[in-house]
PDB file of C-alpha atoms in Angstrom:
ATOM      1  CA  MET A 238      -0.095   0.292  -0.215  1.00  0.00           C
ATOM      2  CA  GLU A 239       0.978   3.456  -0.884  1.00  0.00           C
ATOM      3  CA  LYS A 240       2.259   5.913   2.203  1.00  0.00           C
ATOM      4  CA  VAL A 241       0.801   9.357   0.474  1.00  0.00           C
ATOM      5  CA  TRP A 242      -1.591  11.395   1.300  1.00  0.00           C
ATOM      6  CA  ILE A 243      -4.923  12.071  -0.527  1.00  0.00           C
ATOM      7  CA  GLN A 244      -7.802  14.429  -0.231  1.00  0.00           C
ATOM      8  CA  CYS A 245     -10.857  12.372   1.142  1.00  0.00           C
ATOM      9  CA  GLY A 246     -13.512  14.788   0.952  1.00  0.00           C
ATOM     10  CA  VAL A 247     -14.493  18.181   2.264  1.00  0.00           C
ATOM     11  CA  LEU A 248     -15.986  18.528   5.166  1.00  0.00           C
ATOM     12  CA  LYS A 249     -18.939  21.091   5.258  1.00  0.00           C
ATOM     13  CA  PHE A 250     -19.169  21.683   8.632  1.00  0.00           C
ATOM     14  CA  PRO A 251     -16.012  24.234   9.481  1.00  0.00           C
ATOM     15  CA  LYS A 252     -15.021  23.270  12.622  1.00  0.00           C
ATOM     16  CA  ARG A 253     -12.284  23.633  15.002  1.00  0.00           C
ATOM     17  CA  SER A 254     -10.796  21.492  17.957  1.00  0.00           C
ATOM     18  CA  PRO A 255     -12.630  18.300  16.984  1.00  0.00           C
ATOM     19  CA  SER A 256     -12.519  14.931  17.998  1.00  0.00           C
ATOM     20  CA  LEU A 257     -11.905  11.863  15.995  1.00  0.00           C
ATOM     21  CA  VAL A 258     -12.761   9.146  16.506  1.00  0.00           C
ATOM     22  CA  TYR A 259     -12.980   5.320  13.754  1.00  0.00           C
ATOM     23  CA  SER A 260     -16.273   3.497  14.368  1.00  0.00           C
ATOM     24  CA  ASP A 261     -17.429   0.621  11.627  1.00  0.00           C
ATOM     25  CA  LYS A 262     -15.838   2.141   8.995  1.00  0.00           C
ATOM     26  CA  HIS A 263     -16.345   5.823   9.689  1.00  0.00           C
ATOM     27  CA  LEU A 264     -14.403   8.705  10.882  1.00  0.00           C
ATOM     28  CA  ILE A 265     -16.496  10.253  13.526  1.00  0.00           C
ATOM     29  CA  SER A 266     -16.080  14.222  14.519  1.00  0.00           C
ATOM     30  CA  LEU A 267     -17.104  15.520  17.693  1.00  0.00           C
ATOM     31  CA  GLY A 268     -18.147  18.772  18.893  1.00  0.00           C
ATOM     32  CA  GLY A 269     -15.380  21.236  18.380  1.00  0.00           C
ATOM     33  CA  PHE A 270     -15.906  24.845  17.427  1.00  0.00           C
ATOM     34  CA  SER A 271     -17.764  25.856  14.870  1.00  0.00           C
ATOM     35  CA  ASP A 272     -17.123  28.524  12.135  1.00  0.00           C
ATOM     36  CA  ASP A 273     -18.888  31.190  14.661  1.00  0.00           C
ATOM     37  CA  GLU A 274     -16.411  30.055  17.610  1.00  0.00           C
ATOM     38  CA  THR A 275     -18.816  28.529  19.437  1.00  0.00           C
ATOM     39  CA  PRO A 276     -19.108  25.329  21.145  1.00  0.00           C
ATOM     40  CA  SER A 277     -20.691  22.678  19.107  1.00  0.00           C
ATOM     41  CA  ASN A 278     -22.565  19.765  20.244  1.00  0.00           C
ATOM     42  CA  GLY A 279     -22.285  18.464  16.351  1.00  0.00           C
ATOM     43  CA  VAL A 280     -21.713  14.731  15.273  1.00  0.00           C
ATOM     44  CA  PHE A 281     -20.276  13.709  11.254  1.00  0.00           C
ATOM     45  CA  ALA A 282     -19.580  10.681   9.811  1.00  0.00           C
ATOM     46  CA  TYR A 283     -17.177  10.512   7.024  1.00  0.00           C
ATOM     47  CA  SER A 284     -17.828   7.110   5.193  1.00  0.00           C
ATOM     48  CA  LEU A 285     -14.361   5.485   4.158  1.00  0.00           C
ATOM     49  CA  GLN A 286     -16.546   3.213   1.439  1.00  0.00           C
ATOM     50  CA  THR A 287     -18.540   6.436  -0.258  1.00  0.00           C
ATOM     51  CA  GLU A 288     -16.305   8.921   0.704  1.00  0.00           C
ATOM     52  CA  GLU A 289     -18.870  10.909   1.926  1.00  0.00           C
ATOM     53  CA  TRP A 290     -19.603  13.144   4.912  1.00  0.00           C
ATOM     54  CA  LYS A 291     -23.060  12.863   6.649  1.00  0.00           C
ATOM     55  CA  THR A 292     -25.137  14.095  10.186  1.00  0.00           C
ATOM     56  CA  LEU A 293     -25.835  12.354  12.781  1.00  0.00           C
ATOM     57  CA  LYS A 294     -27.566  13.237  15.922  1.00  0.00           C
ATOM     58  CA  PRO A 295     -26.101  15.374  18.423  1.00  0.00           C
ATOM     59  CA  MET A 296     -24.203  15.175  21.647  1.00  0.00           C
ATOM     60  CA  SER A 297     -26.408  16.354  24.487  1.00  0.00           C
ATOM     61  CA  VAL A 298     -24.499  19.075  24.940  1.00  0.00           C
ATOM     62  CA  PRO A 299     -21.749  21.400  23.682  1.00  0.00           C
ATOM     63  CA  ARG A 300     -18.108  19.482  23.857  1.00  0.00           C
ATOM     64  CA  VAL A 301     -14.836  20.839  22.895  1.00  0.00           C
ATOM     65  CA  ASP A 302     -11.556  19.047  23.258  1.00  0.00           C
ATOM     66  CA  LEU A 303     -13.651  15.978  24.752  1.00  0.00           C
ATOM     67  CA  CYS A 304     -12.323  12.728  25.963  1.00  0.00           C
ATOM     68  CA  VAL A 305     -13.359   9.892  23.191  1.00  0.00           C
ATOM     69  CA  VAL A 306     -12.635   6.219  23.804  1.00  0.00           C
ATOM     70  CA  ILE A 307     -14.229   3.041  22.005  1.00  0.00           C
ATOM     71  CA  VAL A 308     -15.512   0.498  24.013  1.00  0.00           C
ATOM     72  CA  ASN A 309     -17.270  -2.711  22.643  1.00  0.00           C
ATOM     73  CA  LYS A 310     -18.047  -0.711  19.739  1.00  0.00           C
ATOM     74  CA  PHE A 311     -19.622   2.079  21.893  1.00  0.00           C
ATOM     75  CA  ILE A 312     -18.698   5.573  21.365  1.00  0.00           C
ATOM     76  CA  TYR A 313     -17.643   7.218  24.868  1.00  0.00           C
ATOM     77  CA  VAL A 314     -17.728  10.710  25.286  1.00  0.00           C
ATOM     78  CA  LEU A 315     -16.157  12.584  28.435  1.00  0.00           C
ATOM     79  CA  GLY A 316     -16.368  15.761  30.295  1.00  0.00           C
ATOM     80  CA  GLU A 317     -14.225  18.596  28.625  1.00  0.00           C
ATOM     81  CA  SER A 318     -15.337  21.868  27.974  1.00  0.00           C
ATOM     82  CA  GLY A 319     -19.355  23.648  26.916  1.00  0.00           C
ATOM     83  CA  SER A 320     -21.338  26.505  26.376  1.00  0.00           C
ATOM     84  CA  ASN A 321     -19.528  29.864  25.708  1.00  0.00           C
ATOM     85  CA  PRO A 322     -17.547  30.355  27.308  1.00  0.00           C
ATOM     86  CA  CYS A 323     -16.206  27.136  27.966  1.00  0.00           C
ATOM     87  CA  VAL A 324     -16.502  25.787  31.405  1.00  0.00           C
ATOM     88  CA  ALA A 325     -15.275  22.092  32.134  1.00  0.00           C
ATOM     89  CA  LEU A 326     -18.196  19.395  32.407  1.00  0.00           C
ATOM     90  CA  LYS A 327     -18.298  16.192  34.446  1.00  0.00           C
ATOM     91  CA  THR A 328     -21.399  15.236  32.236  1.00  0.00           C
ATOM     92  CA  ALA A 329     -20.820  11.972  30.378  1.00  0.00           C
ATOM     93  CA  GLU A 330     -22.420  10.033  27.113  1.00  0.00           C
ATOM     94  CA  LYS A 331     -21.790   7.126  24.869  1.00  0.00           C
ATOM     95  CA  PHE A 332     -23.606   6.705  21.154  1.00  0.00           C
ATOM     96  CA  ASN A 333     -24.659   3.449  19.507  1.00  0.00           C
ATOM     97  CA  HIS A 334     -23.275   3.904  15.947  1.00  0.00           C
ATOM     98  CA  CYS A 335     -25.622   0.795  15.053  1.00  0.00           C
ATOM     99  CA  THR A 336     -29.212   2.549  16.487  1.00  0.00           C
ATOM    100  CA  ARG A 337     -27.750   6.415  15.922  1.00  0.00           C
ATOM    101  CA  GLN A 338     -28.214   7.001  19.226  1.00  0.00           C
ATOM    102  CA  TRP A 339     -27.296   9.061  22.608  1.00  0.00           C
ATOM    103  CA  ILE A 340     -27.394   7.238  25.813  1.00  0.00           C
ATOM    104  CA  SER A 341     -26.551   9.260  29.281  1.00  0.00           C
ATOM    105  CA  LEU A 342     -24.588   8.378  31.473  1.00  0.00           C
ATOM    106  CA  PRO A 343     -23.903   9.236  35.287  1.00  0.00           C
ATOM    107  CA  ASP A 344     -21.432  11.970  35.710  1.00  0.00           C
ATOM    108  CA  MET A 345     -18.330  11.901  36.980  1.00  0.00           C
ATOM    109  CA  PHE A 346     -17.528  12.841  40.237  1.00  0.00           C
ATOM    110  CA  MET A 347     -14.895  15.877  38.484  1.00  0.00           C
ATOM    111  CA  ALA A 348     -15.981  18.273  36.063  1.00  0.00           C
ATOM    112  CA  ARG A 349     -12.870  18.104  33.630  1.00  0.00           C
ATOM    113  CA  SER A 350     -11.502  19.844  30.287  1.00  0.00           C
ATOM    114  CA  GLN A 351      -8.541  19.172  29.005  1.00  0.00           C
ATOM    115  CA  ALA A 352      -8.213  15.256  30.287  1.00  0.00           C
ATOM    116  CA  THR A 353      -7.024  12.302  29.238  1.00  0.00           C
ATOM    117  CA  ALA A 354      -9.212   9.431  28.851  1.00  0.00           C
ATOM    118  CA  VAL A 355      -7.841   5.519  28.433  1.00  0.00           C
ATOM    119  CA  ALA A 356     -10.057   2.344  27.777  1.00  0.00           C
ATOM    120  CA  LEU A 357      -8.449  -1.258  29.440  1.00  0.00           C
ATOM    121  CA  ASP A 358     -11.260  -4.055  29.010  1.00  0.00           C
ATOM    122  CA  ASP A 359     -14.659  -2.915  30.188  1.00  0.00           C
ATOM    123  CA  GLN A 360     -13.041  -0.210  32.379  1.00  0.00           C
ATOM    124  CA  ILE A 361     -12.448   3.729  30.745  1.00  0.00           C
ATOM    125  CA  TYR A 362      -9.746   5.817  33.250  1.00  0.00           C
ATOM    126  CA  ILE A 363      -9.754   9.702  32.860  1.00  0.00           C
ATOM    127  CA  MET A 364      -7.388  11.553  34.497  1.00  0.00           C
ATOM    128  CA  GLY A 365      -5.649  15.153  35.289  1.00  0.00           C
ATOM    129  CA  GLY A 366      -7.189  17.841  33.560  1.00  0.00           C
ATOM    130  CA  LEU A 367      -8.263  21.406  34.470  1.00  0.00           C
ATOM    131  CA  ALA A 368     -11.248  21.866  37.023  1.00  0.00           C
ATOM    132  CA  SER A 369     -13.659  24.911  36.747  1.00  0.00           C
ATOM    133  CA  ASN A 370     -11.382  27.102  38.252  1.00  0.00           C
ATOM    134  CA  GLY A 371      -8.859  26.499  36.151  1.00  0.00           C
ATOM    135  CA  ARG A 372      -7.088  24.177  38.659  1.00  0.00           C
ATOM    136  CA  PRO A 373      -4.654  21.522  36.983  1.00  0.00           C
ATOM    137  CA  LEU A 374      -5.960  17.833  38.608  1.00  0.00           C
ATOM    138  CA  LYS A 375      -4.173  14.943  39.633  1.00  0.00           C
ATOM    139  CA  SER A 376      -7.026  13.089  40.537  1.00  0.00           C
ATOM    140  CA  VAL A 377      -8.307  10.169  38.569  1.00  0.00           C
ATOM    141  CA  GLU A 378     -11.726   8.178  37.792  1.00  0.00           C
ATOM    142  CA  CYS A 379     -12.859   4.688  36.778  1.00  0.00           C
ATOM    143  CA  PHE A 380     -16.277   3.725  34.930  1.00  0.00           C
ATOM    144  CA  ASN A 381     -17.047  -0.032  34.621  1.00  0.00           C
ATOM    145  CA  THR A 382     -19.713  -0.389  31.614  1.00  0.00           C
ATOM    146  CA  ILE A 383     -20.641  -3.132  32.734  1.00  0.00           C
ATOM    147  CA  THR A 384     -22.275  -2.187  36.043  1.00  0.00           C
ATOM    148  CA  GLY A 385     -22.400   1.767  34.513  1.00  0.00           C
ATOM    149  CA  LYS A 386     -20.820   3.216  37.851  1.00  0.00           C
ATOM    150  CA  TRP A 387     -18.053   5.505  38.582  1.00  0.00           C
ATOM    151  CA  ASP A 388     -15.010   4.707  41.186  1.00  0.00           C
ATOM    152  CA  ARG A 389     -12.326   6.962  42.378  1.00  0.00           C
ATOM    153  CA  CYS A 390      -9.103   5.550  41.970  1.00  0.00           C
ATOM    154  CA  GLY A 391      -5.442   6.917  43.164  1.00  0.00           C
ATOM    155  CA  ASP A 392      -4.198  10.197  42.346  1.00  0.00           C
ATOM    156  CA  MET A 393      -1.611  10.788  40.235  1.00  0.00           C
ATOM    157  CA  ILE A 394       1.990  11.816  41.801  1.00  0.00           C
ATOM    158  CA  GLN A 395       1.473  15.421  39.744  1.00  0.00           C
ATOM    159  CA  PRO A 396      -1.226  17.198  38.107  1.00  0.00           C
ATOM    160  CA  ARG A 397      -1.541  17.267  34.509  1.00  0.00           C
ATOM    161  CA  PHE A 398      -3.791  18.348  31.695  1.00  0.00           C
ATOM    162  CA  ASP A 399      -3.402  17.647  27.614  1.00  0.00           C
ATOM    163  CA  PHE A 400      -1.079  15.063  28.228  1.00  0.00           C
ATOM    164  CA  GLY A 401      -0.205  11.456  26.941  1.00  0.00           C
ATOM    165  CA  ALA A 402      -1.172   8.168  28.101  1.00  0.00           C
ATOM    166  CA  ALA A 403      -1.815   4.483  27.068  1.00  0.00           C
ATOM    167  CA  PHE A 404      -1.524   1.057  28.888  1.00  0.00           C
ATOM    168  CA  PHE A 405       1.245  -1.341  28.499  1.00  0.00           C
ATOM    169  CA  LYS A 406       1.774  -4.536  29.901  1.00  0.00           C
ATOM    170  CA  GLY A 407      -0.778  -4.092  32.688  1.00  0.00           C
ATOM    171  CA  LEU A 408       0.381  -0.761  33.371  1.00  0.00           C
ATOM    172  CA  LEU A 409      -1.581   2.786  32.827  1.00  0.00           C
ATOM    173  CA  TYR A 410       1.541   5.332  31.751  1.00  0.00           C
ATOM    174  CA  VAL A 411       0.828   9.439  31.593  1.00  0.00           C
ATOM    175  CA  ILE A 412       3.618  11.464  30.124  1.00  0.00           C
ATOM    176  CA  GLY A 413       3.965  15.339  29.438  1.00  0.00           C
ATOM    177  CA  SER A 414       1.721  18.060  30.578  1.00  0.00           C
ATOM    178  CA  GLY A 415       1.564  21.584  32.004  1.00  0.00           C
ATOM    179  CA  ASN A 416       1.734  21.697  35.895  1.00  0.00           C
ATOM    180  CA  THR A 417       1.395  25.367  37.128  1.00  0.00           C
ATOM    181  CA  MET A 418      -1.813  27.043  37.350  1.00  0.00           C
ATOM    182  CA  HIS A 419       0.192  30.230  35.876  1.00  0.00           C
ATOM    183  CA  SER A 420       1.732  28.623  33.333  1.00  0.00           C
ATOM    184  CA  MET A 421       0.151  26.823  30.662  1.00  0.00           C
ATOM    185  CA  HIS A 422       2.616  26.113  28.300  1.00  0.00           C
ATOM    186  CA  SER A 423       4.613  24.804  31.418  1.00  0.00           C
ATOM    187  CA  LEU A 424       5.815  21.312  29.817  1.00  0.00           C
ATOM    188  CA  SER A 425       6.252  18.301  31.781  1.00  0.00           C
ATOM    189  CA  CYS A 426       8.880  15.237  31.771  1.00  0.00           C
ATOM    190  CA  SER A 427       8.264  13.220  33.879  1.00  0.00           C
ATOM    191  CA  VAL A 428       6.668  10.031  33.159  1.00  0.00           C
ATOM    192  CA  GLU A 429       5.042   8.050  35.957  1.00  0.00           C
ATOM    193  CA  CYS A 430       2.672   4.542  36.151  1.00  0.00           C
ATOM    194  CA  TYR A 431      -0.792   3.007  37.675  1.00  0.00           C
ATOM    195  CA  ASN A 432      -0.794  -0.556  38.797  1.00  0.00           C
ATOM    196  CA  PRO A 433      -4.958  -1.020  38.219  1.00  0.00           C
ATOM    197  CA  LYS A 434      -4.554  -4.036  40.767  1.00  0.00           C
ATOM    198  CA  THR A 435      -2.594  -1.501  43.482  1.00  0.00           C
ATOM    199  CA  ASN A 436      -4.365   1.360  42.837  1.00  0.00           C
ATOM    200  CA  THR A 437      -1.142   2.851  43.743  1.00  0.00           C
ATOM    201  CA  TRP A 438       0.984   5.426  40.842  1.00  0.00           C
ATOM    202  CA  SER A 439       4.669   5.551  40.790  1.00  0.00           C
ATOM    203  CA  GLN A 440       7.888   7.607  38.826  1.00  0.00           C
ATOM    204  CA  VAL A 441       8.736   6.297  36.223  1.00  0.00           C
ATOM    205  CA  HIS A 442      12.860   7.258  35.833  1.00  0.00           C
ATOM    206  CA  PHE A 443      14.848   7.165  32.624  1.00  0.00           C
ATOM    207  CA  GLN A 444      18.483   6.777  31.824  1.00  0.00           C
ATOM    208  CA  ASN A 445      18.423   9.194  29.365  1.00  0.00           C
ATOM    209  CA  PHE A 446      16.188  11.167  26.792  1.00  0.00           C
ATOM    210  CA  ILE A 447      16.108   8.581  23.843  1.00  0.00           C
ATOM    211  CA  LYS A 448      14.015   6.465  26.331  1.00  0.00           C
ATOM    212  CA  LYS A 449      11.587   9.281  27.105  1.00  0.00           C
ATOM    213  CA  ARG A 450      10.590   9.390  23.213  1.00  0.00           C
ATOM    214  CA  GLU A 451      10.967   5.765  22.645  1.00  0.00           C
ATOM    215  CA  ILE A 452       7.924   6.320  25.240  1.00  0.00           C
ATOM    216  CA  THR A 453       6.445   9.123  24.052  1.00  0.00           C
ATOM    217  CA  THR A 454       6.568   7.572  20.611  1.00  0.00           C
ATOM    218  CA  TYR A 455       4.855   4.316  22.053  1.00  0.00           C
ATOM    219  CA  ILE A 456       1.932   6.478  23.315  1.00  0.00           C
ATOM    220  CA  LEU A 457       1.135   8.060  20.865  1.00  0.00           C
ATOM    221  CA  CYS A 458       0.945   5.120  18.152  1.00  0.00           C
ATOM    222  CA  ARG A 459      -1.102   3.429  20.637  1.00  0.00           C
ATOM    223  CA  ARG A 460      -2.948   5.970  20.525  1.00  0.00           C
ATOM    224  CA  HIS A 461      -4.154   5.434  16.946  1.00  0.00           C
ATOM    225  CA  GLN A 462      -3.446   2.062  16.173  1.00  0.00           C
ATOM    226  CA  SER A 463      -6.099   0.840  16.571  1.00  0.00           C
ATOM    227  CA  MET A 464      -7.698   3.374  13.624  1.00  0.00           C
ATOM    228  CA  TYR A 465      -4.808   2.569  11.587  1.00  0.00           C
ATOM    229  CA  HIS A 466      -5.428  -1.277  11.671  1.00  0.00           C
ATOM    230  CA  ASP A 467      -9.147  -0.923  10.869  1.00  0.00           C
ATOM    231  CA  MET A 468      -8.759   0.991   8.392  1.00  0.00           C
ATOM    232  CA  GLU A 469      -5.845  -0.992   6.570  1.00  0.00           C
ATOM    233  CA  SER A 470      -8.760  -3.806   6.328  1.00  0.00           C
ATOM    234  CA  VAL A 471     -10.771  -1.161   4.804  1.00  0.00           C
ATOM    235  CA  ALA A 472      -8.741  -0.213   2.048  1.00  0.00           C
TER     236      ALA A 472
END
């Protein structure tokens, strides 16, 4: 397969900062800012077979920079910013791509924007982010998609927002982020990992910068590998 970029149709619904996820041979665009700079609850699907966009049922509230994960073919959206001006949200909902319906979920314990979420089996972990007052968070909570309940997990060692995260060999690794209220551009080079069995976090120490880059690359690849593998099967 030739590895080149090609034009895949034009998005007729101008968007800034939407979230994108792959589901059932479609690329799904969720939320973001509309062309008038207001937060949007719009959801649009791009068919990889027909190369056409279509409008799906919107989310219950506008969301920007939302956390999106897929578990058992359901698209879960968590927290992030809503309304105008943007505020952190604690709401969550899931989308059934077969019925094209949204289902409301129980609220999270904490309202979050710019958080990070990852899934492992039937569990969804959402970590850090910014609280409604702009304060970086180190709290973590987990949603059981079977029972439909949220549980609190152990806090991260330091607050983080806009950071990378991935599971590797049963451990959850997080890397990067700003970690102060006053310096939104301050990046953290620290890495920590979470053991779900012990509900504890520990600092990860690297011997050199090369290893830092390797784990960063791994986390970035993990974020997109499932989409990449599924899209290969469609091509």
